[in-house]
Amino acid sequence: MIRKYKIIYLVAILPVLFLGACEKDGTHISPTLKAINKNFNISGFVLGDTIEQYFDNVKIREYYGQVRTVRMQNQLAFVTDEVNMELKRKSTGETIYRQKFKIDDKESIVPNFYFDGLKFNDGYSYPDAQGDDYTANFYVDKKGGTNPVDINIDVLEYYYDSTKPDPLIVVNTTTIPIAENVKPGEWTPYLQIPVPMVTPQQSGTELYPIVVVRDSKTKDYYVDKDRDRSVVNMQIPFLGVSPGKVQSVYLNRKPADGKNFYLEFYELVQLFPR
Amino acid sequence: MHNVGKLRPTIPFIMKLSLIIAVFQLTFIGVLLGSDVRGQNLDELKIGITLHNASVEEGLIALSQKSGIRISYAEEVLQKESKKITLNSNSITAGSVLRNILEKTNLKYRLFKNYIIIDAKPVPQQPGRITGKITDDRGEVLPGASVKVVETGQMAQSMVDGSYELNIKPGTYTLEISYVSFLTQRITDVVITEGKNTMLSIAMKADTKGLSEVVITSSYKKASVAGLYAQQKNLSNLSDGISAEQISATPDKHVGETLKRITGVSTNENRKVVIRGIAERYNVSLLNGSTLPSTDVQERDFEFNLIPTNLVDNIVVAKSITADMPYGFAGGLVQITTKSVPESNFLSFSAGSSYNSRTIGNDFLGYGRGKYDYLGFDDGGRDHFPDNMLNLVGKFDPTKEDTENEIKAAQVAEQNKRIGGTERLGTRRFKAAPSQNYQLSLGRTYSFSDTKVQKFGFVGSVSYRNTQTNDNVSSMRRGDWAQVPTRSDDPTDINTGNIYKFNTTLGLLLNGGFKTEKHQINTYNLYTRIFDNQFSRYTGWTFERPKNEDDTKYPSILDDERPKFTDLLQNKVSGTHRVKSFTIEWGLARTSLKSIERDAVSAAQNPRETGNRVLYMYSLGTISDPGSGPLHRDEYLYKENNLDGVLSAAYDFKLGKTRHTLKTGANYLKKHAFYDWQVLPITMGPNSTVPVELIPIQDWGNYMSMENAANSLFYFKQDYTSNKFEAKSLNKGAFAMLDHKLLSGLRVVWGARAEYFKLDTLVNSASKLADKNSQIFFAEKKDWYFLPSANVTYSPIKDINLRASYAKSAVRPGMMENSRFSRFNPNYGSIVRSNGVSSTIIDNYDAKIELFPGAGEILSAAYFYKYFDKPAEYYRLDNENNGRGYITISNSDWAKVRGWEFEIRKSLGFINDGPSFLKDVFVSGNLTLQKSEVRAREIQYGQTAAGVDSMYYKYLKYPRALYGQVPLLYNAGIQYAGKKLGLNVTLNHAGYKTFITGIEPAFVEYERPRTQMDAQISYRFLKGKMETKLNMSNLLDAPFRYFINDPSTYELKPGNEDKLNLEWNDRYAYKFGFSEKFEKGYTDPVTNRQVGDRETSTRYTGRTFSLSLSYNF
């Protein structure tokens, strides 16, 4: 009898124990924000290695190429009074830059930086322009391929025929070398960009100089063997027209869709104005 | 027991030997030292004694001290006694005190030499019991048959249901069973064991030659096997079933688990029943003869988990129809009969807990819970729907001055206050608790007469269950979700989700009955309270906003919470009366279902990428939203009251040597359904500057004061989002049926029923603005149907049955299937709406051959063919041409289903040289092979020459598979049922299933084949009183996988570019390597897009391990 009552007692109390241990309110999974600071800015340029951006130990995004603040990224959401940012080298995990932002800061700006794959720099350094000379250095990213490339000015002699599907009819191309055998993954020295001096071969035609990239070995255009896709959108000198200029050209051949590529282009002197 | 008298001379030297031994003995022995007892003087020795609430032991010590008598007893004997003694007397004899102490205890005293020795009274030998059922050799019950114990002359008569019971001293007996017109049977070697029940069901043989003097003598073993045969043969009258004895040999706890053991039956998560590969819509479930309303408004299902197996008398799944069945079906009729009068008294308790591999240890998400969720009741925290709310559409605009609004800001503020705050909103994290369940069952039986059969009894059970599960949806590309990733090589472009289910179920079942030889009246009462909270949370990109690296870089989130409280009450009274050759059966039942979703919430969250984190913000609606908007809290109230009655009379008569039964009767089923819905969108004025991004949603209620109307949040009640549906249906019928038992082994049952059905929608409001001007097309052709049926059974030899049957049946539409209600289903990613459905009329043809090789064994093969006129199917339609469509239920033109069904159940005992336990090992398997074809139709709208709107159908010439069909279904199992240990392993496989059908492959969704493996281990302790069961289900963690034949897998046939009106099969063909079945495909290198079937939903439910312990008191 006693054992029977003990069993009934235990059995009756068991659910009470289970129910007593149950949660009712839970923990909200969305954090409560204290403030949104709308003056955050980050800018810079990254090559050679990817930078990972961490906020409060949570990886938010990666940077490669130009770093800039787009849309709502100019806002910092504060759950506590501080936000800690770290920039890390992706390949090693090493922290290369730290910055703390406070809820009361009027501005939250990361100084414009340049990361060359090894070293984090407070901006990109380049020489001053000399006289009327146009000089430029080039960096071709290894991500687009490891074959060396040639960078030339092609002067197109053309006429216009609107009845053709491609109305630009090129009758002659004159190539003026700027850099040959450029090894991807390294900056070239600053090279002088010559003024393209070409005389038309035919009457009724016009001249149009462009900077193009070719494969050094095959001499094919660098992007999809297509001239127009291999154009570098940099400035070239015209005789007696402009003062001297320094340009630092970053090029990267990137996939556009499943089949085609395009040539990514940044001019670092413009990104890091003095 | 230790005798003090014997100890006394030895105590001195024992104590000298070892103090430890003495301490040990003093611990366990009660020794009262005193002078020699003068037994003969006990009643002469007067003493004074005072006892106040003393225990028996304290009383004896006091008696010994006051009288000086030595009393010897064993402590453990006294400890079992709880009696308390109060006695106060200055002059009382020692004998009186002793008797007073021992009165009403299980103790006695005796005098031994000079001691009083206290002993436990001997336990009287418990009688054994013999129970069973008396039937004829066709399994028909025989009430009033005499069962006599030859050795003792004890007699019993079988009751109206053929059952009998005898309580008898343990021993080996011979029983004699006699019944008018049947040969008397004498069964020898019936062994009755103390306290145990011996089952003996007997099949009587008809006395066709007037051999009243002949007595058939057979052994117990032979007779019980024959009895079982007769029952099996009866059950398998184109039906399959499982009896209480068979259920008790399984470790199943509730009916949901047991159903799967029946041939051709499979269940979907213990809710939806698929029979012979035919979907739940064409199957009917009856509890004690009355239909069970669906616990879901938009789907047909029932929580079979509610019914504990220990209260089940039998489950029969009828697959062919006789005229006396009041409910039409095409797949099967699941008839669950619970006990009303138990064979013996019982009290049992079971407790269990379960662990799910995908739930425990992971976060369990949901909105705020109530204090009593674990008890199945709301604490008021979800009550946000007051009466008399104001409709604001066109009457309140927060951008206007108060004077320009018909409803003023203060009134809106007051309404907001009455509705209440948003404290409960917002997703929270909980810890998932293991499931728990408890059940107490009680059965009592009383006999009012020793001479006559007059038995009253009842069974009852109280059960509680709480289950928490987390289904993981690893891929969601259904309905409104993005159908394909933007780039095939982007592994992050996936849509995923979880379905968190929190379920508390309380069940109360109370059945009772009164049985006599001729009459039986039963009452069945079931009350169920279910709190079911389903919280779905999907993360991904939508069809309209697929992923890109600019503005839809991050996925959006959709929350959907549905806390539903359901009350189901079913009361039934039924009776059977046998008067001479007449049998009258009647039943009256009332069923009410009330299901209320309190504070159901649908909320969309959109991502916003800031510099340091991705914020998810709940989206607010606007006053210009034509619907409920992205955030709304809802209440859905469904009530259904059913009243049904059945009455039948059967007359047994003889014509020559043949026996016949004429049965006629009528049935009535009235249903009344109400559905009310209230949807409250939460909105903000277009110029509001409330910083909602900084305010957590649970605090939004603080910004509803409307002091600055343009800058407040408010509940924007709209008329069409708050409306109702009401409908009544009446189903009545009458039948006449003849049952001929011709020749030996030939039986023909035939008859017809006339059935009336009418459904009236009294109120039928639209819940979508777009549906406000549309009407439901309800094409019920006629009210009355004539439904003939015929069944023939022939047994050419003893162990073989041949059966054939034909029947016409009608499956009726559900009440809500004709409503204009529509609602987004997060797990389908689509709106589910109604287009109006009419009855489906089915011609059923069946043939079956059965072989019974031994007790509990069966081999059978069956063929069936069914013609469905206007089958109702779940369609995905895209009338709005948005590429996604919606889901609706609609009638097709016709369907044909034909298939084979095989079953085997065999003991391994035939392996002569094998170990003896093999006789307890059964292998079983069943296989259903089925093929279906449907002629689909498309509704077309047009105008007559007179300019009147008209509609007509366009019929498709290429047939396709019927919705819900499973062309291949098999179950295989091996079971060991020993006296203590039970083992069971089952494998269930279902082939391709049409989940949702459609007019072209891009809308037809299939479920891929799935194989589920379950195992159970049970063990009985304490002479069978305690049993523990370990159930392991879904051991392979098999997912539920759905797919659509994506348009990337088929192409235009040459020359068909401009032929837009061609049917799909004429216009398109599958590309090489693709078919209607699932093919994953490949990535097209040119487009970087997947070419292959679209995996619309993949859901993992995890492995579940549950342990339960039950104790029979």
CSV table of N, CA and C in Angstrom, one decimal, chain B residues 396-438:
chain,number,residue,atom,x,y,z
B,396,PHE,N,-11.1,57.2,-41.9
B,396,PHE,CA,-10.0,57.8,-41.2
B,396,PHE,C,-8.7,57.8,-42.0
B,397,ASP,N,-8.2,59.0,-42.1
B,397,ASP,CA,-6.9,59.2,-42.8
B,397,ASP,C,-6.0,60.1,-41.9
B,398,PRO,N,-4.9,59.5,-41.5
B,398,PRO,CA,-4.1,60.3,-40.5
B,398,PRO,C,-3.4,61.5,-41.1
B,399,THR,N,-3.4,61.6,-42.4
B,399,THR,CA,-2.8,62.8,-43.0
B,399,THR,C,-3.8,64.0,-43.0
B,400,LYS,N,-5.1,63.7,-42.7
B,400,LYS,CA,-6.1,64.8,-42.8
B,400,LYS,C,-6.3,65.3,-41.4
B,401,GLU,N,-6.9,66.5,-41.4
B,401,GLU,CA,-7.3,67.1,-40.1
B,401,GLU,C,-8.4,66.3,-39.5
B,402,ASP,N,-8.5,66.4,-38.2
B,402,ASP,CA,-9.6,65.6,-37.5
B,402,ASP,C,-11.0,66.0,-38.0
B,403,THR,N,-11.2,67.2,-38.4
B,403,THR,CA,-12.5,67.7,-38.8
B,403,THR,C,-12.9,67.0,-40.1
B,404,GLU,N,-11.9,66.6,-40.9
B,404,GLU,CA,-12.2,66.0,-42.2
B,404,GLU,C,-12.5,64.5,-42.2
B,405,ASN,N,-12.1,63.9,-41.0
B,405,ASN,CA,-12.3,62.5,-40.9
B,405,ASN,C,-13.6,62.1,-40.2
B,406,GLU,N,-14.3,61.2,-40.7
B,406,GLU,CA,-15.6,60.7,-40.1
B,406,GLU,C,-15.3,60.1,-38.7
B,407,ILE,N,-14.2,59.3,-38.7
B,407,ILE,CA,-13.8,58.7,-37.4
B,407,ILE,C,-12.6,59.6,-36.9
B,408,LYS,N,-12.7,60.0,-35.7
B,408,LYS,CA,-11.7,61.0,-35.2
B,408,LYS,C,-10.5,60.2,-34.6
B,409,ALA,N,-9.4,61.0,-34.5
B,409,ALA,CA,-8.2,60.4,-34.0
B,409,ALA,C,-8.4,59.8,-32.6
B,410,ALA,N,-9.2,60.5,-31.8
B,410,ALA,CA,-9.4,60.1,-30.4
B,410,ALA,C,-10.1,58.7,-30.4
B,411,GLN,N,-11.0,58.5,-31.3
B,411,GLN,CA,-11.7,57.2,-31.4
B,411,GLN,C,-10.8,56.1,-31.8
B,412,VAL,N,-9.9,56.4,-32.7
B,412,VAL,CA,-8.9,55.4,-33.1
B,412,VAL,C,-7.9,55.1,-31.9
B,413,ALA,N,-7.6,56.2,-31.2
B,413,ALA,CA,-6.7,56.0,-30.0
B,413,ALA,C,-7.4,55.1,-29.0
B,414,GLU,N,-8.7,55.3,-28.8
B,414,GLU,CA,-9.4,54.5,-27.9
B,414,GLU,C,-9.5,53.0,-28.3
B,415,GLN,N,-9.7,52.9,-29.7
B,415,GLN,CA,-9.7,51.5,-30.2
B,415,GLN,C,-8.4,50.8,-30.1
B,416,ASN,N,-7.3,51.6,-30.4
B,416,ASN,CA,-6.0,51.0,-30.2
B,416,ASN,C,-5.8,50.5,-28.8
B,417,LYS,N,-6.3,51.3,-27.8
B,417,LYS,CA,-6.1,51.0,-26.4
B,417,LYS,C,-6.9,49.7,-26.1
B,418,ARG,N,-8.1,49.6,-26.7
B,418,ARG,CA,-8.9,48.4,-26.4
B,418,ARG,C,-8.3,47.2,-27.0
B,419,ILE,N,-7.7,47.4,-28.2
B,419,ILE,CA,-7.0,46.2,-28.8
B,419,ILE,C,-5.8,45.8,-28.0
B,420,GLY,N,-5.0,46.8,-27.6
B,420,GLY,CA,-3.9,46.4,-26.7
B,420,GLY,C,-2.6,46.6,-27.4
B,421,GLY,N,-1.5,46.4,-26.6
B,421,GLY,CA,-0.2,46.7,-27.1
B,421,GLY,C,0.4,45.5,-27.8
B,422,THR,N,1.7,45.7,-28.1
B,422,THR,CA,2.4,44.8,-29.0
B,422,THR,C,3.4,43.9,-28.2
B,423,GLU,N,3.2,43.9,-26.9
B,423,GLU,CA,4.2,43.3,-26.0
B,423,GLU,C,4.6,41.8,-26.5
B,424,ARG,N,3.6,41.1,-27.0
B,424,ARG,CA,3.8,39.7,-27.3
B,424,ARG,C,4.6,39.5,-28.6
B,425,LEU,N,4.7,40.6,-29.4
B,425,LEU,CA,5.3,40.4,-30.8
B,425,LEU,C,6.8,40.4,-30.7
B,426,GLY,N,7.4,40.0,-31.8
B,426,GLY,CA,8.9,39.9,-31.8
B,426,GLY,C,9.3,38.5,-31.5
B,427,THR,N,10.2,38.0,-32.4
B,427,THR,CA,10.7,36.6,-32.2
B,427,THR,C,11.6,36.5,-31.0
B,428,ARG,N,11.4,35.5,-30.3
B,428,ARG,CA,12.2,35.2,-29.1
B,428,ARG,C,12.8,33.8,-29.2
B,429,ARG,N,13.9,33.7,-28.4
B,429,ARG,CA,14.5,32.4,-28.4
B,429,ARG,C,14.2,31.7,-27.0
B,430,PHE,N,13.8,30.4,-27.2
B,430,PHE,CA,13.5,29.6,-26.0
B,430,PHE,C,14.3,28.3,-26.1
B,431,LYS,N,14.4,27.7,-25.0
B,431,LYS,CA,15.1,26.4,-25.0
B,431,LYS,C,14.0,25.3,-25.2
B,432,ALA,N,14.3,24.4,-26.1
B,432,ALA,CA,13.3,23.4,-26.4
B,432,ALA,C,13.3,22.3,-25.3
B,433,ALA,N,12.1,22.0,-24.8
B,433,ALA,CA,12.1,21.0,-23.7
B,433,ALA,C,11.7,19.7,-24.3
B,434,PRO,N,12.2,18.6,-23.7
B,434,PRO,CA,11.8,17.3,-24.3
B,434,PRO,C,10.3,17.1,-24.1
B,435,SER,N,9.7,16.3,-25.0
B,435,SER,CA,8.3,16.1,-25.0
B,435,SER,C,8.0,15.3,-23.7
B,436,GLN,N,6.8,15.5,-23.2
B,436,GLN,CA,6.4,14.7,-22.0
B,436,GLN,C,4.9,14.3,-22.2
B,437,ASN,N,4.6,13.2,-21.7
B,437,ASN,CA,3.2,12.7,-21.7
B,437,ASN,C,2.9,11.9,-20.5
B,438,TYR,N,1.7,12.0,-20.1
B,438,TYR,CA,1.2,11.3,-18.9
B,438,TYR,C,-0.2,10.8,-19.2
